[in-house]
Coordinates of C-alpha atoms in Angstrom, one line a residue:
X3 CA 201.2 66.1 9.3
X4 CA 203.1 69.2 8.4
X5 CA 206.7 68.4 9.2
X6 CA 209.5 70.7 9.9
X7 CA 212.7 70.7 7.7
X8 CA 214.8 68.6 10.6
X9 CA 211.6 66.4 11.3
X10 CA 211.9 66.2 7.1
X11 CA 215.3 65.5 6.9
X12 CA 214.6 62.4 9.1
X13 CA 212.3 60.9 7.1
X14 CA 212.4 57.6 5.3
X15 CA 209.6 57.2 2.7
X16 CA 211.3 54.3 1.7
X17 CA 209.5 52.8 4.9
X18 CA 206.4 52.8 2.8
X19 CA 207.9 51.3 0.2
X20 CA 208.7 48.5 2.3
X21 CA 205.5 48.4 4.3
X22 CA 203.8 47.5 0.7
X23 CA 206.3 44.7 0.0
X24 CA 205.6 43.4 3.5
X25 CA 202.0 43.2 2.5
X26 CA 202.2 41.9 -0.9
X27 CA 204.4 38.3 0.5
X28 CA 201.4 38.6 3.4
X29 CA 198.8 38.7 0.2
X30 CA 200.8 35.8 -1.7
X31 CA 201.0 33.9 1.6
X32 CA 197.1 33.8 2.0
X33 CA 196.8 33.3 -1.5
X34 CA 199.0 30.3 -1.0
X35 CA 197.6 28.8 1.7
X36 CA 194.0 29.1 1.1
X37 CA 194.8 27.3 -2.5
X38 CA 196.3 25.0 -0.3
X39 CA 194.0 24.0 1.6
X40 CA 191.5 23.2 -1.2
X41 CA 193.6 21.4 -3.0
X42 CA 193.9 18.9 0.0
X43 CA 190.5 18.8 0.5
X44 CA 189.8 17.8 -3.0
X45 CA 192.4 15.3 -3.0
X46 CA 190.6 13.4 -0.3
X47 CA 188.4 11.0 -2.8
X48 CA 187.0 8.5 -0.5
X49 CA 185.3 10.5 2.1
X50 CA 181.8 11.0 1.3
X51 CA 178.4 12.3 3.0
X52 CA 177.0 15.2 5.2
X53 CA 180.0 15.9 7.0
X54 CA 182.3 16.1 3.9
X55 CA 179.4 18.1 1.8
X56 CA 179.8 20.7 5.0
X57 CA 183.0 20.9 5.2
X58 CA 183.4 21.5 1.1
X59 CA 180.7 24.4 1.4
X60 CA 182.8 25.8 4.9
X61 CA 186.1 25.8 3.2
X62 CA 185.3 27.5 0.0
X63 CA 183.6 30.0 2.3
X64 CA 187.2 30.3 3.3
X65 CA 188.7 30.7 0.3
X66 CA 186.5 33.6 -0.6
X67 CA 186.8 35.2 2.2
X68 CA 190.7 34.5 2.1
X69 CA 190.4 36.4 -1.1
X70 CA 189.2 39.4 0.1
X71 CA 191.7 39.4 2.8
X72 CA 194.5 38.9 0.1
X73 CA 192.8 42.1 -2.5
X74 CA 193.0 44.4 0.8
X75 CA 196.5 43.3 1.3
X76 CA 197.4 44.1 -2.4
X77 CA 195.3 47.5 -2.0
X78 CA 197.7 48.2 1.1
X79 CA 200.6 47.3 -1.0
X80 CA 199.8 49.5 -4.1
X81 CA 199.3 52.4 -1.7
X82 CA 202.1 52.2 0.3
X83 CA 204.1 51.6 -2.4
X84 CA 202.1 55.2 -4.2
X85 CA 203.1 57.0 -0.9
X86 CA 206.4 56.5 -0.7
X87 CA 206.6 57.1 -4.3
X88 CA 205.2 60.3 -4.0
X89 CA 206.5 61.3 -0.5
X90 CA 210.5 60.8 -1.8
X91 CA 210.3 63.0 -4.4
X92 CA 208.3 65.6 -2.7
X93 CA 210.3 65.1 0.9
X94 CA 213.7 65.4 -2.4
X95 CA 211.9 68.3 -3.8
X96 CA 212.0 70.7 -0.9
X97 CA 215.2 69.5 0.5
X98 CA 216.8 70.7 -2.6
X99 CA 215.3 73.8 -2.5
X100 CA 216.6 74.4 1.4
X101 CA 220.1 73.1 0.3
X102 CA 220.3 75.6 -2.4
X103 CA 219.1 78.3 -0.6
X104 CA 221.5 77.3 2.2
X105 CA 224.4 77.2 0.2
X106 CA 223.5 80.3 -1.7
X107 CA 223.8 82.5 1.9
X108 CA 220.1 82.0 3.0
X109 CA 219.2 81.4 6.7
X110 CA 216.4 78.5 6.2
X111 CA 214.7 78.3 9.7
X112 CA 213.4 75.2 10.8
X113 CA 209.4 76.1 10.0
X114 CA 210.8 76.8 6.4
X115 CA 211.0 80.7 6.9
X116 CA 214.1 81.9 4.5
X117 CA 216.0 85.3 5.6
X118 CA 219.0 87.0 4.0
X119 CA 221.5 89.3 6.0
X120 CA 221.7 91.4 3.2
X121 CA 217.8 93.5 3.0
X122 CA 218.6 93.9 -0.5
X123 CA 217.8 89.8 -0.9
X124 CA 214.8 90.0 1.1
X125 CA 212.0 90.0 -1.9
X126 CA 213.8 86.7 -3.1
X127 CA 214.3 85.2 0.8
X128 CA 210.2 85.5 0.6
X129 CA 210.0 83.8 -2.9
X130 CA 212.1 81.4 -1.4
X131 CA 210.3 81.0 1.3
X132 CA 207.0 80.8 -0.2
X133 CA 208.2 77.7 -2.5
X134 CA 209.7 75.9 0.7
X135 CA 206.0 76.9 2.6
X136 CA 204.0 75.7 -0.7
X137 CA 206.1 72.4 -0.5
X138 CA 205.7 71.8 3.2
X139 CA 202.1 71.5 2.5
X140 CA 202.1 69.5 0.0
X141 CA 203.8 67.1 1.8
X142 CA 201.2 67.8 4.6
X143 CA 198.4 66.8 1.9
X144 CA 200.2 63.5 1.1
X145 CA 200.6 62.5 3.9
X146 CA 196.6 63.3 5.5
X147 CA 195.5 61.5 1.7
X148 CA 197.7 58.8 2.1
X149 CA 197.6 57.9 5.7
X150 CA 193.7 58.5 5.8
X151 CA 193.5 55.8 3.0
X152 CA 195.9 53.3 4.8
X153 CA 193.7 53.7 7.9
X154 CA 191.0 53.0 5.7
X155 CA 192.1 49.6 4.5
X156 CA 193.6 48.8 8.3
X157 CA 189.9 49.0 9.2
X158 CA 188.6 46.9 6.2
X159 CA 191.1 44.1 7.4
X160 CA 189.9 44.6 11.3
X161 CA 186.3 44.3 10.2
X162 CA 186.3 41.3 7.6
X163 CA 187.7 39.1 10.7
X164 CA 184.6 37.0 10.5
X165 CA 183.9 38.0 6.8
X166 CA 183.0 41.0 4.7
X167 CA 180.9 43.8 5.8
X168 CA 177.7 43.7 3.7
X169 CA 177.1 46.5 1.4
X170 CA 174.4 49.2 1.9
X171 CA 172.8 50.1 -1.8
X172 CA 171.3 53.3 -2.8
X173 CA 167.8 53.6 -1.1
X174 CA 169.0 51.8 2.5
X175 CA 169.0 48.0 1.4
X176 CA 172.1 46.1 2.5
X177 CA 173.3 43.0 0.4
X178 CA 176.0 41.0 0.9
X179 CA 179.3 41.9 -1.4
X180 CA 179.0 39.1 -3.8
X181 CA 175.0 39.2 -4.1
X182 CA 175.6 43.2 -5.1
X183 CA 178.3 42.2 -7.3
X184 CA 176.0 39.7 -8.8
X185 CA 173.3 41.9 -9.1
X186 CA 175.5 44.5 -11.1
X187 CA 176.1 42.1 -13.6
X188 CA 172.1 41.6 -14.7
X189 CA 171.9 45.6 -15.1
X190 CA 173.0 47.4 -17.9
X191 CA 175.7 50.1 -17.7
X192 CA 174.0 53.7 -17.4
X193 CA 172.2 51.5 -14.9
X194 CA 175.3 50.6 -13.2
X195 CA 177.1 53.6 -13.6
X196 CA 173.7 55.0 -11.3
X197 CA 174.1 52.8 -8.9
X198 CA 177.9 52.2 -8.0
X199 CA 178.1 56.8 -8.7
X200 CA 175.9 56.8 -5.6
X201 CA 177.8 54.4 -2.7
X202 CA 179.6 56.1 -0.3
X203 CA 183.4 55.0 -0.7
X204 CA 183.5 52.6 2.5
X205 CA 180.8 50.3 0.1
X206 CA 183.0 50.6 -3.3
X207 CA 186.1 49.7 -1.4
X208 CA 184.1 46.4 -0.2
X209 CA 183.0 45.5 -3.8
X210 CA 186.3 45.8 -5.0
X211 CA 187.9 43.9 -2.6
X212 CA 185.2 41.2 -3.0
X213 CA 185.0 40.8 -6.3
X214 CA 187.8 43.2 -8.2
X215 CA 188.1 41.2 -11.7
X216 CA 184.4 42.2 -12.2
X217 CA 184.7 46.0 -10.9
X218 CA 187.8 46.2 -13.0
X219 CA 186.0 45.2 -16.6
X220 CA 182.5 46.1 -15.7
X221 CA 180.8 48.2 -18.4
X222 CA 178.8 51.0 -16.2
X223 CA 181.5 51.0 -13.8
X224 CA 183.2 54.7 -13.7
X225 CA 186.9 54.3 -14.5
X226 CA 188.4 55.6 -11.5
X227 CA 186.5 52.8 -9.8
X228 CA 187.6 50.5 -12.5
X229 CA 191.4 51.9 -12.5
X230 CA 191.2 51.0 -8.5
X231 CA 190.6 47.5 -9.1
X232 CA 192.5 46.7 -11.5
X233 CA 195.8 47.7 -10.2
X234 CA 194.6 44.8 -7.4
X235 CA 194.0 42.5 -10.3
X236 CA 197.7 43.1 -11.9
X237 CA 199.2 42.2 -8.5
X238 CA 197.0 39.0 -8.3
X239 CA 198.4 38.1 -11.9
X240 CA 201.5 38.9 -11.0
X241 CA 201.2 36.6 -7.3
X242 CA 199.9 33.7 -9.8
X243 CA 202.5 33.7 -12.2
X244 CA 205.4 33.3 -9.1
X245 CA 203.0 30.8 -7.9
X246 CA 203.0 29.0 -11.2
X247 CA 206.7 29.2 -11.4
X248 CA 207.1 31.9 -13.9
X249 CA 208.1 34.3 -11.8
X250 CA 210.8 35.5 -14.3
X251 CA 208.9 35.0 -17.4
X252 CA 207.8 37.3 -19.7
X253 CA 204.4 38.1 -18.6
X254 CA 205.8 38.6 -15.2
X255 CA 207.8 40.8 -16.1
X256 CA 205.3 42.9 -18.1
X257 CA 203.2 43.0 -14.6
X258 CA 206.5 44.3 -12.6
X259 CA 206.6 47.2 -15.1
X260 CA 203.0 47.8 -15.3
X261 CA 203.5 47.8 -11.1
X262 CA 206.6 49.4 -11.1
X263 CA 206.9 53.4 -9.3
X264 CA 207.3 56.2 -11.1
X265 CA 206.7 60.1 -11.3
X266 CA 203.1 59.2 -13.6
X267 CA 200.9 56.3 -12.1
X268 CA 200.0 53.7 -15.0
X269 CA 196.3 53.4 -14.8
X270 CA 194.4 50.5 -16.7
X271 CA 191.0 50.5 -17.1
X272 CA 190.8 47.2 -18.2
X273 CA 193.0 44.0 -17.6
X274 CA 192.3 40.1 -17.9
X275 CA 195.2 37.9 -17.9
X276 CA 194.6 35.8 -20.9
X277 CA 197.6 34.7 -22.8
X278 CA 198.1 37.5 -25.3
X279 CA 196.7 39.6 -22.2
X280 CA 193.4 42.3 -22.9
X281 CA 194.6 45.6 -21.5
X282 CA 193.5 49.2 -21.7
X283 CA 195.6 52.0 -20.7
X284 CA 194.6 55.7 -20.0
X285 CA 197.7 57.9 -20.0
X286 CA 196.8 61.2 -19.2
X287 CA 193.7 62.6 -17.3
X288 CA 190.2 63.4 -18.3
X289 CA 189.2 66.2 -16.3
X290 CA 187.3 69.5 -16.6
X291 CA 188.4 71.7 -19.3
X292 CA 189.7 68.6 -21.4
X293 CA 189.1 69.6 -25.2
X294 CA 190.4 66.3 -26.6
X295 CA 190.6 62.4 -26.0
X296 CA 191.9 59.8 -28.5
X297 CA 191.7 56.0 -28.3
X298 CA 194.5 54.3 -30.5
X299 CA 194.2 50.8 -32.0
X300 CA 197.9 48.8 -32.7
X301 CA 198.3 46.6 -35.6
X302 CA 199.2 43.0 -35.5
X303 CA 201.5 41.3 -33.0
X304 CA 201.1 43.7 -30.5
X305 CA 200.3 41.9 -27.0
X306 CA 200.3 43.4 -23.4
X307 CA 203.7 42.1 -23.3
X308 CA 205.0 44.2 -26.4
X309 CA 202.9 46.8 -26.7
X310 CA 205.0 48.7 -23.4
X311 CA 207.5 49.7 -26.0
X312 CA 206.6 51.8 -29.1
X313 CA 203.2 51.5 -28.9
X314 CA 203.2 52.9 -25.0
X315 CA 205.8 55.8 -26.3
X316 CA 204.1 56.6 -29.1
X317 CA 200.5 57.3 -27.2
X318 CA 202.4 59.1 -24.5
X319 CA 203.4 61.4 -27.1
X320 CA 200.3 61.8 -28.2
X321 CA 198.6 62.9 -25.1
X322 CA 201.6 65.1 -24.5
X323 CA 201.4 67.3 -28.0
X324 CA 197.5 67.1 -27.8
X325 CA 196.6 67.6 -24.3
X326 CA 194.2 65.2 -23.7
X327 CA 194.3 61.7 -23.2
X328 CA 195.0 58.9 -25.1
X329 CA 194.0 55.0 -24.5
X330 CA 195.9 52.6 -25.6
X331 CA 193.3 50.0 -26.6
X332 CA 194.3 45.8 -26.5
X333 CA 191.1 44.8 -25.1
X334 CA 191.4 41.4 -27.3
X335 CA 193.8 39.4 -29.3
X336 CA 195.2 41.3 -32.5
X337 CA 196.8 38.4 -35.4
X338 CA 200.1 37.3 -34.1
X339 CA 201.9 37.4 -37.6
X340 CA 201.2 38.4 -40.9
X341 CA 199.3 35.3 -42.2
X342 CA 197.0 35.5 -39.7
X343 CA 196.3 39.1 -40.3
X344 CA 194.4 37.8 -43.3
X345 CA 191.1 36.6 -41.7
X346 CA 188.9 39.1 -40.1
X347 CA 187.9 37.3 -36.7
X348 CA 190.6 39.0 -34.9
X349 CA 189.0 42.4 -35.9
X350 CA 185.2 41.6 -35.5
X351 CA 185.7 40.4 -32.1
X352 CA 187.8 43.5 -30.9
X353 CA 185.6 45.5 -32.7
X354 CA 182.7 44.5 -30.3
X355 CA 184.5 45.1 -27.5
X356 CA 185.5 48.5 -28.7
X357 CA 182.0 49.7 -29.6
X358 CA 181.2 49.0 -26.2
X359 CA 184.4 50.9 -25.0
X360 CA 183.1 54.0 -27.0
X361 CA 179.4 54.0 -24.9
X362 CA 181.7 53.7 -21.4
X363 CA 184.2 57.0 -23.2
X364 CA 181.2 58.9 -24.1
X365 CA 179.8 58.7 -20.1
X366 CA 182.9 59.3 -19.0
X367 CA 183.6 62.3 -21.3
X368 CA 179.9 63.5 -20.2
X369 CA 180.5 63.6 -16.3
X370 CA 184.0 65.4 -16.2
X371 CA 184.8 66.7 -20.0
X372 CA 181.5 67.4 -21.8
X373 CA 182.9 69.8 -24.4
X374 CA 185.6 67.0 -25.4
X375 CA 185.7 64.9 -28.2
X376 CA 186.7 62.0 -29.4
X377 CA 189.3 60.8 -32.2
X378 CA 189.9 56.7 -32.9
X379 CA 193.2 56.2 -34.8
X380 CA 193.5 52.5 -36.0
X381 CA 197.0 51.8 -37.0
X382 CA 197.6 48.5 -39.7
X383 CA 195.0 45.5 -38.7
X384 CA 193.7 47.9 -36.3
X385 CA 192.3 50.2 -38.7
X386 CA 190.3 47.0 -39.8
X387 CA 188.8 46.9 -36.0
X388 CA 188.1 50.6 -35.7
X389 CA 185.8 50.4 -38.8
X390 CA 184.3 47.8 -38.0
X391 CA 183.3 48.9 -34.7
X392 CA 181.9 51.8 -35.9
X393 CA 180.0 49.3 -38.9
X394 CA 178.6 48.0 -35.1
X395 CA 177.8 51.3 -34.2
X396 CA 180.8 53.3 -32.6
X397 CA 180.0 57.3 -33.6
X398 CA 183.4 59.0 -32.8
X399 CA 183.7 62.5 -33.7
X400 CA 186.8 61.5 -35.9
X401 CA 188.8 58.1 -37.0
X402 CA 192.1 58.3 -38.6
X403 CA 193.1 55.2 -40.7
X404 CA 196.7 55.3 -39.4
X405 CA 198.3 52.4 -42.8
X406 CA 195.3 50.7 -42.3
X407 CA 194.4 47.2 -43.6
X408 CA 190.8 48.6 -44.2
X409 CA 187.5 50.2 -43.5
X410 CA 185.4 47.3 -41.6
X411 CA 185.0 43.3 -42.3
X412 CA 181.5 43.7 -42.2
X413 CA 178.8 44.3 -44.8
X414 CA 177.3 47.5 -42.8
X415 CA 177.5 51.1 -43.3
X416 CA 179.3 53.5 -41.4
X417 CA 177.3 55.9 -39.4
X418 CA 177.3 60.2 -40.5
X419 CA 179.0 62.4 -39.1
X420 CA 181.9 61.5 -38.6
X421 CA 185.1 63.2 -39.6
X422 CA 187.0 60.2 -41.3
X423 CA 190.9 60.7 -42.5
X424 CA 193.5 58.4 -43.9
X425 CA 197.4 57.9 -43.7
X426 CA 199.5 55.6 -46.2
X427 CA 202.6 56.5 -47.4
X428 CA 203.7 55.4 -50.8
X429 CA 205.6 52.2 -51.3
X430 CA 203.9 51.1 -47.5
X431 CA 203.2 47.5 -48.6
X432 CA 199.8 47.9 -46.7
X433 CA 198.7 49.3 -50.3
X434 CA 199.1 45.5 -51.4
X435 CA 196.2 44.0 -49.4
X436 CA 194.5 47.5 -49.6
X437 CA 193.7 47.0 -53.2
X438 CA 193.0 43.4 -53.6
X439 CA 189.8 42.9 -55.1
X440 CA 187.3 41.9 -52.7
X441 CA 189.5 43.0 -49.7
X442 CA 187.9 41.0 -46.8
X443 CA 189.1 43.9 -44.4
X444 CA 187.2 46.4 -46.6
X445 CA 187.5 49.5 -48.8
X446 CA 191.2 51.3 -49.4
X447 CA 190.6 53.5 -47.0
X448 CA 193.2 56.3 -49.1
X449 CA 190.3 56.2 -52.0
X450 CA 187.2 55.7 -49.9
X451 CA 184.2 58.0 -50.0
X452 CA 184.2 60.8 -47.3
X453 CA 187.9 60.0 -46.2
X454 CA 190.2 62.8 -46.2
X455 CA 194.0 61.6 -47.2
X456 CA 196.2 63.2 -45.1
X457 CA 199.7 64.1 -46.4
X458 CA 202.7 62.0 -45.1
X459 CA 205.9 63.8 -46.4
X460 CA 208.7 62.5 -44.5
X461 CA 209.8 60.6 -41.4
X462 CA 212.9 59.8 -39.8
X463 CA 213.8 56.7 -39.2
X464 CA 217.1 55.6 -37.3
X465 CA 219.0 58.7 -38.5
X466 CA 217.8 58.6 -42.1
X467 CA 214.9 60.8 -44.0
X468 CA 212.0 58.4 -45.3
X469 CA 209.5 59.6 -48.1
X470 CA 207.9 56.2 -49.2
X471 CA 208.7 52.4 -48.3
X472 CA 208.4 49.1 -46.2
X473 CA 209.8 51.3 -42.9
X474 CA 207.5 54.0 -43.2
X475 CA 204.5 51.5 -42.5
X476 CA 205.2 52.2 -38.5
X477 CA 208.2 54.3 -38.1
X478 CA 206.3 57.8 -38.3
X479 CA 204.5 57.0 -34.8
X480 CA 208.2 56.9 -33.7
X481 CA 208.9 59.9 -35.3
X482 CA 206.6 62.8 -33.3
X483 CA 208.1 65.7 -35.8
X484 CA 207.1 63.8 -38.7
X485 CA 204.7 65.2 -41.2
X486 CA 202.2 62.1 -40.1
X487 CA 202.2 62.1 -36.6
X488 CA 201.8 66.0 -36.9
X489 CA 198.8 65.5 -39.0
X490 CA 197.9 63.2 -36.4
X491 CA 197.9 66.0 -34.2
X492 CA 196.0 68.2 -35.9
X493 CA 193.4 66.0 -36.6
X494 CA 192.9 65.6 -32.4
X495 CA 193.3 68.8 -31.2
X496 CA 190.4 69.6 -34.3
X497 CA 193.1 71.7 -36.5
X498 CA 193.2 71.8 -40.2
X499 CA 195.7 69.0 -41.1
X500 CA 197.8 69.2 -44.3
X501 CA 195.7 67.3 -46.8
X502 CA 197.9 64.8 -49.7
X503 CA 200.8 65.5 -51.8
X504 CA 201.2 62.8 -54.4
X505 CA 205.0 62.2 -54.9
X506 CA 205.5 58.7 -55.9
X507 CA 203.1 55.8 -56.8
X508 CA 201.2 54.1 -53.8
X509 CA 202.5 51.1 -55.7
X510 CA 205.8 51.0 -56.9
X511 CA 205.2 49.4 -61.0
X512 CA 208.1 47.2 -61.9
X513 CA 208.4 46.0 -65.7
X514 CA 209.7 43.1 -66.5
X515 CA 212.6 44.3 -68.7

């Protein structure tokens, strides 16, 4: 509903806000309860026979259908908590535009309509006007989008009082929720990607309330879809950490922030829960006209619980100077420390994950970005898992090494093609375990065949000006107007990057006298 500037002024999107905390203790009390109740039921050892094997089968009927009752509670919260997000700054937006004008000598009338008693103002009382008129209906949008959708999920809860709608498939076959889920799970993705492209919303919102850990890490599911679910499946975590008693832990933490309001959405496209948590995050949009999208690998240590910091700023930057977007992949456990950086399991079991990533980027890029393409930077131990994943068959347009440990653990080649570049500064102690003989991660990538080294130059690091050394190893992605992370750049946006100035040794030569 279009409101009028007193109707606006009386507001309180804060409501919304509220509304969603409501309904994420009612999710955490179903959850509760439900759990509850099958842990009493499975405490009972003694009772035996028809009536106990009927009873077992009626209450996990229960509990499923006590979690889908609980994902359309924590859809309900994640909207409302989106709409009053998005309604405060809008509803703040055009207030402070009818203050202004106010205070400025403007008559603002209650439709929005600005007048000046002076003719000489009236070409700005229209501008004026025309911002307050273009804000009104933005509000107007919001509010339809937003209250539609609520509505939408009010209905899902009214009809799932004796369990979940079934689901009605491409060609006019219905199927339970769970059976369709099921049967999405023995297809392979372009097959998927056919099937869930062509269910009418109502259908989608019932698979991924039924089932939203599979919709959120299905390959062949379309991201938005995936996105959807997955900010239910962060609110689960987050419900099953308080329940655990870590509600102030670290991890829970990390959910609250993933969760937590802002002007930008954070949108995963993957989450799992596992201890060092497997995450992919899409900052920025792929839409029409996108010319550009880069995935970006971290190096060791980095979990869902760290990478928020520089790792999160530094690929925000990058889809801010490029223009396109930028995923920052953890789908799987980097080494924790050093030491464990030297065996290669960490990087060929990411790396599988990530050629399978690159199939689900290039469908995406086809349906809304066909003229975009597609840049892999691997930075330290993740340089190790982008080339391996493309030894498994991952065909990027470009890769940048970023101080990479290597070119691939595996024994394969790398496909043609490709546009492959390099980034080591001298005296980065990478260049130690780059040239060991028979470097398990693979070749140097600075002196590999068709890799381009990229210049480094300098970097500033805590106030000073870095050339070569231990800190240069990770402080460029810090450092967006540093000669690296320019390059960087260059090399996505498909510019011609400043190639290699030698100015010290890679390795600094100390004699012994």
């Amino acid at each position: 509903m279009r409101p009028s500037i007193s109707a606006l002024r009386g507001w309180n999107p804060q409501s919304f806000s509220d509304a969603g905390s409501a309904a994420t203790l009612a999710a955490e009390a179903v959850d509760t309860g439900i759990d509850r109740a099958v842990r009493t039921f499975d405490s009972v050892r003694s009772w035996r026979g028809r009536a106990h094997d009927a009873a077992h089968q009626k209450i996990w009927q229960e509990h499923d259908h006590g979690g889908e009752v609980r994902n359309v509670l924590q859809m309900i919260a994640d909207e409302a908590s989106d709409a009053g997000t998005d309604l405060s700054h809008a509803r703040d937006h055009v207030l402070r535009i009818v203050d202004a004008a106010t205070s400025s000598g403007f008559d603002v009338a209650d439709d929005g309509t600005v007048t000046h008693p002076d003719p000489r103002r009236a070409s700005t009382a229209a501008e004026v006007s025309e911002t307050i008129d273009s804000g009104l209906a933005a509000i107007d949008a919001l509010d339809e989008r937003y209250g539609s959708r609520l509505d939408g999920y009010a209905a899902d809860l009214t009809a799932m009082v004796d369990g979940q709608p079934d689901v009605i498939l491409p060609g006019g076959r219905t199927m339970d929720a769970d059976a369709a889920i099921r049967t999405l799970e023995s297809l392979s993705p372009p097959q998927i990607r056919a099937i869930v492209g062509h269910l009418e919303p109502d259908d989608v919102r019932r698979l991924l309330q039924a089932n939203p850990h599979v919709m959120g890490n299905l390959p062949g599911v379309p991201f938005d879809v995936r996105i959807q679910a997955n900010e239910i499946n962060i609110r689960n975590a987050l419900v099953d950490e308080v329940q655990a008693g870590r509600g102030e832990g670290r991890r829970a933490r990390t959910l609250r922030e993933m969760l937590a309001p802002g002007p930008v959405e954070r949108r995963f496209v993957t989450f799992v829960n596992t201890p060092r948590g497997r995450v992919v995050e899409m900052i920025g949009s792929l839409r029409p006209g996108t010319r550009n999208t880069t995935t970006y690998v971290p190096g060791t240590g980095t979990t869902v619980d760290t990478a928020a910091g520089d790792n999160r700023r530094a690929a925000a930057e990058l889809a801010a100077r490029t223009g396109g977007p930028v995923f920052l992949y953890l789908d799987g456990d980097l080494p924790p420390d050093l030491r464990a950086a030297t065996s290669t399991s960490f990087a060929a079991a990411m790396a599988r994950r990530l050629e399978l990533f690159g199939s689900e980027l290039d469908a995406e890029i086809a349906c809304h970005a066909p003229e975009a393409s597609t840049t892999y930077i691997g930075h330290s131990y993740g340089g190790s898992v982008v080339g391996t994943a493309e030894q498994l068959g991952l065909t990027p347009d470009r890769v940048i090494y970023a101080s990479s440990a290597g070119t691939g653990v595996l024994d394969l080649s790398h496909p043609s093609g490709v546009e492959r570049y390099s980034l080591t500064f001298p005296g980065d102690p990478i260049h130690l375990a780059q040239s060991l003989p028979g470097n398990p991660h693979g070749s140097d990538p600075d002196s590999a065949p068709g890799v381009t080294r990229l210049d480094t130059g300098t970097v500033t690091i805590d106030g000073r000006t870095y050339d070569s050394g231990i800190k240069t190893h990770g402080g460029y992605w810090n450092d967006p107007d540093s000669t690296a992370f320019r390059n960087m750049v260059k090399v996505i946006t498909g510019r011609q990057p400043d190639l290699y100035v030698p100015r010290k040794p890679d390795v600094e030569l100390r004699l012994p006298w």
